[in-house]
Amino acid sequence: MQRLIPTLRRDQVDEALISVINTLQICAKEISFRVHQGELAGVLGSTLDENIQGETQKHLDVLANQLLKDILLECKHIRAVASEEEEGIVSGFEDGKYLVAFDPLDGSSNIDINSLVGTIFSVLPTPESNSGKPDMFLQPGTQQTAAGYVLYGPSTMLVFTTGRGVRVFTLDQKVGEFLLTDTDVQIPRQTSEFAINMSNHRHWQPAMRDYIDDLLLGTEGPRGRNFNMRWIAAMVADVHRVLCRGGLFAYPWDARKPNKPYKLRLMYEGNPMAWLVEQAGGMAHSGEQRILDIEPTDIHQRVGVILGSADEVSTCLGYLEGSQSTKRNV
Ligand code: AFP
């Protein structure tokens, strides 16, 4: 089985980017070790703090964030990093070619139940302005040069794209190396499985409720077939399932917080996952536009997400079309 670096060279990836991805895989191994040690590493449980998003921080969130920052900022090709856990950006080498945005431990509420978590990352080119400020990161997802995630599950997997399809590597614990286990992930166009937090049903816009209600009607409804539901409560794991066997994943507009109606973050979750899904033949949409075309205005901005099997995402968008003006009438 092929190792990471030779695969990147075969894909003719730029040497500086290879170095960035190599640094990311070093971080992944460090975090994987601690996640798998669990209680034995003494890092489970919550801190007394909240992160910049107002969410309770877990000890492992803090540790993963620190590891990523410390290791990535040693790489001379990295100009700066932005993390879900940090208010501002952290600068690296002034002439670094790349920026890295990451969610250090997505799904961290799963840590204490020994369930799936992961690290999501997005690599962007340093813009000409090289301002050293957060605005360097405000580039649409179409500008990403690499994006992916590490899933810390029964096995640790590194899944990423550099724009030449989606590659999957599995960490061989015996030799401590990521080995290529899938060269070209493809999401089936059709699916009978969806993932959404159903407890938010009453807060969605009416068109989203109609779409999900029709899925639930199964053979007795307009879709004429039964749909299965899965929810791991970690985007990284739910999207991994979609990449493995298809499905629709959605975290849509929610009426509870009128000025912050979305939960997921564009730079650390929406963009990298959208690019992976598109590279695997799927679709990724905010409910209003293609996620990768969104011009970000803030490194921590949130976004609606509907992604997965192309035909199913199109069907869902068909329900939402023309309903934008009714959003506030839920
Ligand atoms: P945490 O990292 O704080 O656990 O949040 C993960 C997440 O943002 C995303 O990965 C999930 O899709 C979503 O939350 C699940 O949240 P709910 O189950 O509360 O809807």
Short mmCIF file of C-alpha atoms and ligand atoms in Angstrom, two decimals:
data_model
loop_
_atom_site.label_atom_id
_atom_site.label_comp_id
_atom_site.label_asym_id
_atom_site.label_seq_id
_atom_site.Cartn_x
_atom_site.Cartn_y
_atom_site.Cartn_z
CA MET A 1 0.00 0.00 0.00
CA GLN A 2 1.20 3.45 -0.89
CA ARG A 3 2.38 5.96 1.72
CA LEU A 4 1.26 9.58 1.89
CA ILE A 5 4.22 11.47 0.40
CA PRO A 6 4.71 9.22 -2.67
CA THR A 7 0.97 9.54 -3.36
CA LEU A 8 1.18 13.33 -3.20
CA ARG A 9 4.23 13.31 -5.50
CA ARG A 10 2.41 11.04 -7.95
CA ASP A 11 -0.43 13.59 -7.89
CA GLN A 12 2.18 16.26 -8.76
CA VAL A 13 1.35 18.30 -5.69
CA ASP A 14 3.59 21.33 -5.11
CA GLU A 15 6.45 20.52 -2.70
CA ALA A 16 5.50 23.31 -0.26
CA LEU A 17 1.96 21.93 -0.07
CA ILE A 18 3.33 18.42 0.44
CA SER A 19 5.25 19.79 3.40
CA VAL A 20 2.05 21.36 4.83
CA ILE A 21 0.09 18.11 4.43
CA ASN A 22 2.97 16.18 5.94
CA THR A 23 2.88 18.52 8.94
CA LEU A 24 -0.88 18.00 9.24
CA GLN A 25 -0.42 14.22 9.33
CA ILE A 26 2.17 14.60 12.12
CA CYS A 27 -0.44 16.57 14.11
CA ALA A 28 -3.05 13.90 13.32
CA LYS A 29 -0.88 11.13 14.77
CA GLU A 30 -0.28 13.11 17.97
CA ILE A 31 -4.00 13.84 18.44
CA SER A 32 -4.98 10.29 17.47
CA PHE A 33 -2.68 8.89 20.15
CA ARG A 34 -4.28 11.05 22.85
CA VAL A 35 -7.86 10.43 21.69
CA HIS A 36 -7.27 6.68 21.69
CA GLN A 37 -5.66 6.77 25.13
CA GLY A 38 -8.93 8.28 26.39
CA GLU A 39 -9.25 8.36 30.16
CA LEU A 40 -5.69 6.99 30.44
CA ALA A 41 -4.29 10.24 28.96
CA GLY A 42 -6.12 12.21 31.67
CA VAL A 43 -7.57 14.62 29.13
CA LEU A 44 -11.29 13.85 29.16
CA GLY A 45 -13.97 16.20 30.51
CA SER A 46 -14.66 19.91 30.15
CA THR A 47 -12.63 22.97 31.08
CA LEU A 48 -14.33 25.85 32.84
CA ASP A 49 -13.97 27.97 29.70
CA GLU A 50 -15.97 28.69 26.56
CA ASN A 51 -14.41 29.09 23.13
CA ILE A 52 -14.86 32.06 20.79
CA GLN A 53 -18.10 30.45 19.52
CA GLY A 54 -19.53 30.45 23.07
CA GLU A 55 -19.28 26.64 23.31
CA THR A 56 -17.95 24.74 26.31
CA GLN A 57 -14.36 23.65 25.72
CA LYS A 58 -13.23 20.11 26.39
CA HIS A 59 -9.69 19.45 27.62
CA LEU A 60 -9.02 17.59 24.38
CA ASP A 61 -10.28 20.58 22.32
CA VAL A 62 -7.68 22.73 24.00
CA LEU A 63 -4.95 20.14 23.67
CA ALA A 64 -5.68 19.41 19.99
CA ASN A 65 -5.75 23.14 19.25
CA GLN A 66 -2.40 23.68 20.98
CA LEU A 67 -0.78 20.72 19.22
CA LEU A 68 -1.95 21.90 15.80
CA LYS A 69 -0.77 25.44 16.43
CA ASP A 70 2.61 24.42 17.81
CA ILE A 71 3.40 21.88 15.09
CA LEU A 72 1.94 23.76 12.10
CA LEU A 73 3.70 27.00 13.00
CA GLU A 74 7.05 25.20 12.80
CA CYS A 75 6.44 24.61 9.09
CA LYS A 76 8.17 27.32 7.07
CA HIS A 77 5.50 27.19 4.34
CA ILE A 78 2.71 28.29 6.69
CA ARG A 79 1.99 32.02 6.85
CA ALA A 80 -0.75 31.81 9.50
CA VAL A 81 -3.35 29.54 11.06
CA ALA A 82 -6.97 30.20 12.04
CA SER A 83 -8.76 27.93 14.46
CA GLU A 84 -12.34 27.51 15.55
CA GLU A 85 -10.95 27.78 19.08
CA GLU A 86 -9.07 31.08 18.60
CA GLU A 87 -10.50 34.57 18.28
CA GLY A 88 -7.85 35.89 15.88
CA ILE A 89 -5.32 34.27 13.57
CA VAL A 90 -1.85 33.16 14.65
CA SER A 91 1.06 34.19 12.43
CA GLY A 92 3.83 31.90 11.25
CA PHE A 93 6.52 32.55 8.64
CA GLU A 94 6.13 35.85 6.79
CA ASP A 95 6.98 34.33 3.41
CA GLY A 96 4.89 31.16 3.97
CA LYS A 97 2.87 30.26 0.86
CA TYR A 98 -0.12 28.81 2.71
CA LEU A 99 -2.76 29.52 5.34
CA VAL A 100 -4.36 26.72 7.33
CA ALA A 101 -7.83 26.97 8.92
CA PHE A 102 -8.91 24.14 11.21
CA ASP A 103 -11.46 22.81 13.63
CA PRO A 104 -9.11 20.96 15.99
CA LEU A 105 -11.67 18.51 17.36
CA ASP A 106 -15.03 18.48 15.66
CA GLY A 107 -17.79 16.68 17.56
CA SER A 108 -15.97 17.15 20.83
CA SER A 109 -19.15 16.52 22.81
CA ASN A 110 -18.64 12.90 21.67
CA ILE A 111 -15.33 12.59 23.51
CA ASP A 112 -16.76 11.64 26.88
CA ILE A 113 -18.89 8.87 25.38
CA ASN A 114 -15.95 7.39 23.45
CA SER A 115 -17.59 8.18 20.13
CA LEU A 116 -16.34 9.64 16.85
CA VAL A 117 -14.46 12.93 16.64
CA GLY A 118 -12.16 14.44 14.03
CA THR A 119 -9.95 17.31 12.90
CA ILE A 120 -11.09 19.29 9.85
CA PHE A 121 -8.66 21.44 7.84
CA SER A 122 -8.63 23.81 4.90
CA VAL A 123 -5.48 25.07 3.19
CA LEU A 124 -5.61 28.37 1.31
CA PRO A 125 -2.91 30.28 -0.59
CA THR A 126 -1.44 33.35 1.12
CA PRO A 127 -2.93 36.26 -0.85
CA GLU A 128 -0.74 38.90 -2.45
CA SER A 129 -1.75 41.43 0.22
CA ASN A 130 0.00 39.24 2.86
CA SER A 131 -1.46 41.61 5.45
CA GLY A 132 -0.78 39.37 8.42
CA LYS A 133 -4.42 39.97 9.43
CA PRO A 134 -7.53 37.73 9.41
CA ASP A 135 -8.60 39.20 6.05
CA MET A 136 -5.95 36.95 4.41
CA PHE A 137 -8.31 34.04 5.11
CA LEU A 138 -11.39 35.68 3.58
CA GLN A 139 -11.27 33.72 0.32
CA PRO A 140 -14.06 31.62 -1.15
CA GLY A 141 -13.81 27.83 -0.85
CA THR A 142 -12.98 27.60 -4.56
CA GLN A 143 -9.51 28.96 -3.65
CA GLN A 144 -8.65 26.04 -1.35
CA THR A 145 -5.49 24.16 -2.37
CA ALA A 146 -6.08 21.23 -0.01
CA ALA A 147 -8.90 20.29 2.35
CA GLY A 148 -9.81 17.31 4.41
CA TYR A 149 -10.23 15.76 7.80
CA VAL A 150 -8.82 13.18 10.15
CA LEU A 151 -11.39 10.85 11.68
CA TYR A 152 -10.42 9.35 15.04
CA GLY A 153 -12.60 6.26 14.99
CA PRO A 154 -11.96 2.55 15.48
CA SER A 155 -9.20 3.31 12.98
CA THR A 156 -7.72 6.75 12.30
CA MET A 157 -8.32 7.93 8.75
CA LEU A 158 -6.94 10.88 6.83
CA VAL A 159 -9.28 11.92 4.02
CA PHE A 160 -8.32 14.82 1.78
CA THR A 161 -8.35 16.38 -1.64
CA THR A 162 -5.90 18.57 -3.50
CA GLY A 163 -8.34 18.87 -6.39
CA ARG A 164 -7.51 15.50 -7.95
CA GLY A 165 -10.26 13.43 -6.35
CA VAL A 166 -10.62 12.29 -2.75
CA ARG A 167 -7.92 10.06 -1.26
CA VAL A 168 -8.37 8.03 1.94
CA PHE A 169 -5.45 6.94 4.11
CA THR A 170 -5.68 4.67 7.15
CA LEU A 171 -3.18 4.94 9.99
CA ASP A 172 -1.26 1.69 10.31
CA GLN A 173 -0.64 1.61 14.06
CA LYS A 174 2.09 -1.01 13.61
CA VAL A 175 4.37 1.24 11.54
CA GLY A 176 2.90 4.63 12.46
CA GLU A 177 2.23 5.57 8.82
CA PHE A 178 -0.85 6.61 6.88
CA LEU A 179 -1.37 4.14 4.02
CA LEU A 180 -3.55 4.73 0.96
CA THR A 181 -6.75 2.67 1.27
CA ASP A 182 -9.07 4.38 -1.24
CA THR A 183 -7.80 6.30 -4.25
CA ASP A 184 -10.95 7.86 -5.62
CA VAL A 185 -14.03 8.17 -3.40
CA GLN A 186 -17.31 8.51 -5.29
CA ILE A 187 -20.63 9.42 -3.68
CA PRO A 188 -23.60 7.66 -5.30
CA ARG A 189 -25.97 10.19 -6.92
CA GLN A 190 -28.99 8.63 -5.26
CA THR A 191 -29.60 7.71 -1.67
CA SER A 192 -32.27 6.64 0.80
CA GLU A 193 -30.46 7.93 3.89
CA PHE A 194 -30.40 11.35 5.52
CA ALA A 195 -28.73 12.98 8.53
CA ILE A 196 -30.25 15.93 10.34
CA ASN A 197 -30.87 16.84 13.97
CA MET A 198 -34.61 16.10 14.04
CA SER A 199 -35.05 17.79 17.41
CA ASN A 200 -34.74 21.14 15.60
CA HIS A 201 -37.67 20.33 13.28
CA ARG A 202 -39.97 23.05 14.61
CA HIS A 203 -37.27 25.73 14.13
CA TRP A 204 -36.61 25.09 10.42
CA GLN A 205 -38.09 27.08 7.60
CA PRO A 206 -41.36 25.52 6.33
CA ALA A 207 -39.84 24.25 3.07
CA MET A 208 -37.18 22.29 4.97
CA ARG A 209 -39.85 20.82 7.21
CA ASP A 210 -41.88 19.82 4.14
CA TYR A 211 -38.87 18.12 2.57
CA ILE A 212 -38.03 16.09 5.69
CA ASP A 213 -41.69 15.29 6.35
CA ASP A 214 -41.94 13.81 2.85
CA LEU A 215 -38.88 11.62 3.52
CA LEU A 216 -40.51 10.39 6.74
CA LEU A 217 -43.70 9.43 4.87
CA GLY A 218 -41.66 6.77 3.05
CA THR A 219 -43.59 4.50 0.72
CA GLU A 220 -46.81 6.26 1.68
CA GLY A 221 -45.58 9.72 0.63
CA PRO A 222 -44.58 11.49 -2.59
CA ARG A 223 -41.05 9.99 -2.55
CA GLY A 224 -42.51 6.47 -2.82
CA ARG A 225 -39.73 4.79 -0.85
CA ASN A 226 -38.52 4.52 2.73
CA PHE A 227 -35.63 6.65 4.03
CA ASN A 228 -33.29 5.76 6.87
CA MET A 229 -31.87 8.34 9.30
CA ARG A 230 -28.46 8.55 11.00
CA TRP A 231 -27.03 11.30 13.26
CA ILE A 232 -23.60 10.98 14.88
CA ALA A 233 -23.58 14.62 16.06
CA ALA A 234 -20.11 15.18 14.63
CA MET A 235 -20.10 16.61 11.12
CA VAL A 236 -16.78 14.92 10.41
CA ALA A 237 -18.28 11.49 11.07
CA ASP A 238 -21.62 12.17 9.36
CA VAL A 239 -19.83 13.45 6.23
CA HIS A 240 -17.48 10.46 6.32
CA ARG A 241 -20.51 8.17 6.14
CA VAL A 242 -21.86 10.20 3.20
CA LEU A 243 -18.51 9.82 1.41
CA CYS A 244 -18.50 6.07 2.11
CA ARG A 245 -22.03 5.16 1.09
CA GLY A 246 -23.93 8.29 0.04
CA GLY A 247 -26.65 10.16 1.89
CA LEU A 248 -27.82 13.70 2.55
CA PHE A 249 -26.40 15.67 5.49
CA ALA A 250 -28.06 18.94 6.49
CA TYR A 251 -27.64 21.57 9.17
CA PRO A 252 -30.11 24.15 7.90
CA TRP A 253 -31.31 27.59 8.85
CA ASP A 254 -32.77 27.68 12.33
CA ALA A 255 -35.17 30.36 13.62
CA ARG A 256 -34.01 30.36 17.24
CA LYS A 257 -31.19 32.83 16.77
CA PRO A 258 -32.37 35.37 14.18
CA ASN A 259 -28.98 37.09 13.83
CA LYS A 260 -26.99 33.81 13.89
CA PRO A 261 -29.31 31.33 12.20
CA TYR A 262 -26.66 28.71 11.34
CA LYS A 263 -24.57 26.38 13.48
CA LEU A 264 -21.69 25.20 11.29
CA ARG A 265 -18.66 27.31 10.44
CA LEU A 266 -17.83 28.20 6.84
CA MET A 267 -14.02 28.23 7.02
CA TYR A 268 -13.49 25.14 9.21
CA GLU A 269 -16.47 22.95 8.32
CA GLY A 270 -18.51 24.17 5.33
CA ASN A 271 -15.73 24.86 2.83
CA PRO A 272 -13.47 21.84 3.39
CA MET A 273 -16.40 19.41 3.48
CA ALA A 274 -18.04 21.04 0.46
CA TRP A 275 -14.89 20.64 -1.62
CA LEU A 276 -14.44 17.01 -0.59
CA VAL A 277 -18.07 16.25 -1.42
CA GLU A 278 -17.86 17.96 -4.82
CA GLN A 279 -14.60 16.18 -5.59
CA ALA A 280 -16.41 12.91 -4.86
CA GLY A 281 -19.22 13.75 -7.29
CA GLY A 282 -21.69 15.11 -4.73
CA MET A 283 -23.22 18.56 -4.16
CA ALA A 284 -22.81 21.05 -1.32
CA HIS A 285 -25.13 24.02 -0.92
CA SER A 286 -25.98 26.53 1.78
CA GLY A 287 -29.68 26.60 0.87
CA GLU A 288 -29.03 29.88 -0.92
CA GLN A 289 -25.91 29.22 -3.01
CA ARG A 290 -23.08 26.78 -3.69
CA ILE A 291 -21.02 26.78 -0.49
CA LEU A 292 -17.68 27.06 -2.33
CA ASP A 293 -18.79 30.33 -4.00
CA ILE A 294 -19.54 32.15 -0.75
CA GLU A 295 -17.33 35.23 -0.25
CA PRO A 296 -16.50 35.09 3.47
CA THR A 297 -16.74 38.25 5.55
CA ASP A 298 -15.53 36.85 8.89
CA ILE A 299 -13.22 33.94 9.73
CA HIS A 300 -15.78 32.61 12.22
CA GLN A 301 -18.87 33.06 10.06
CA ARG A 302 -21.54 30.37 10.04
CA VAL A 303 -23.30 28.80 7.10
CA GLY A 304 -26.27 26.59 6.25
CA VAL A 305 -25.19 23.19 4.94
CA ILE A 306 -26.99 20.72 2.70
CA LEU A 307 -24.57 18.25 1.13
CA GLY A 308 -24.20 14.75 -0.18
CA SER A 309 -25.67 12.62 -2.96
CA ALA A 310 -26.23 14.97 -5.89
CA ASP A 311 -29.78 13.93 -6.84
CA GLU A 312 -31.00 14.12 -3.24
CA VAL A 313 -29.41 17.53 -2.60
CA SER A 314 -31.11 18.77 -5.80
CA THR A 315 -34.44 17.40 -4.61
CA CYS A 316 -34.04 19.16 -1.26
CA LEU A 317 -33.10 22.43 -2.99
CA GLY A 318 -36.23 22.08 -5.13
CA TYR A 319 -38.30 22.38 -1.94
CA LEU A 320 -36.30 25.43 -0.79
CA GLU A 321 -36.45 27.27 -4.12
CA GLY A 322 -38.56 30.38 -3.94
CA SER A 323 -39.02 29.95 -0.20
CA GLN A 324 -36.28 32.40 0.88
CA SER A 325 -38.81 35.16 1.54
CA THR A 326 -40.77 32.84 3.85
CA LYS A 327 -37.75 32.16 6.08
CA ARG A 328 -38.84 34.62 8.74
CA ASN A 329 -42.41 33.30 8.75
CA VAL A 330 -41.72 30.08 10.61
P1 AFP B 1 -18.95 20.16 18.87
O1 AFP B 1 -17.58 20.08 18.27
O2 AFP B 1 -19.09 21.34 19.79
O3 AFP B 1 -19.42 18.89 19.49
O4 AFP B 1 -19.94 20.51 17.66
C1 AFP B 1 -19.97 19.70 16.54
C2 AFP B 1 -20.97 20.26 15.54
O5 AFP B 1 -20.69 21.60 15.30
C3 AFP B 1 -20.97 19.48 14.22
O6 AFP B 1 -19.87 18.68 14.06
C4 AFP B 1 -22.22 18.64 14.28
O7 AFP B 1 -22.81 18.40 13.04
C5 AFP B 1 -23.12 19.44 15.17
O8 AFP B 1 -22.27 20.15 16.06
C6 AFP B 1 -24.04 18.55 15.93
O9 AFP B 1 -24.73 19.30 16.85
P2 AFP B 1 -26.16 18.90 17.43
O10 AFP B 1 -26.24 17.41 17.50
O11 AFP B 1 -26.21 19.59 18.75
O12 AFP B 1 -27.17 19.42 16.47
#
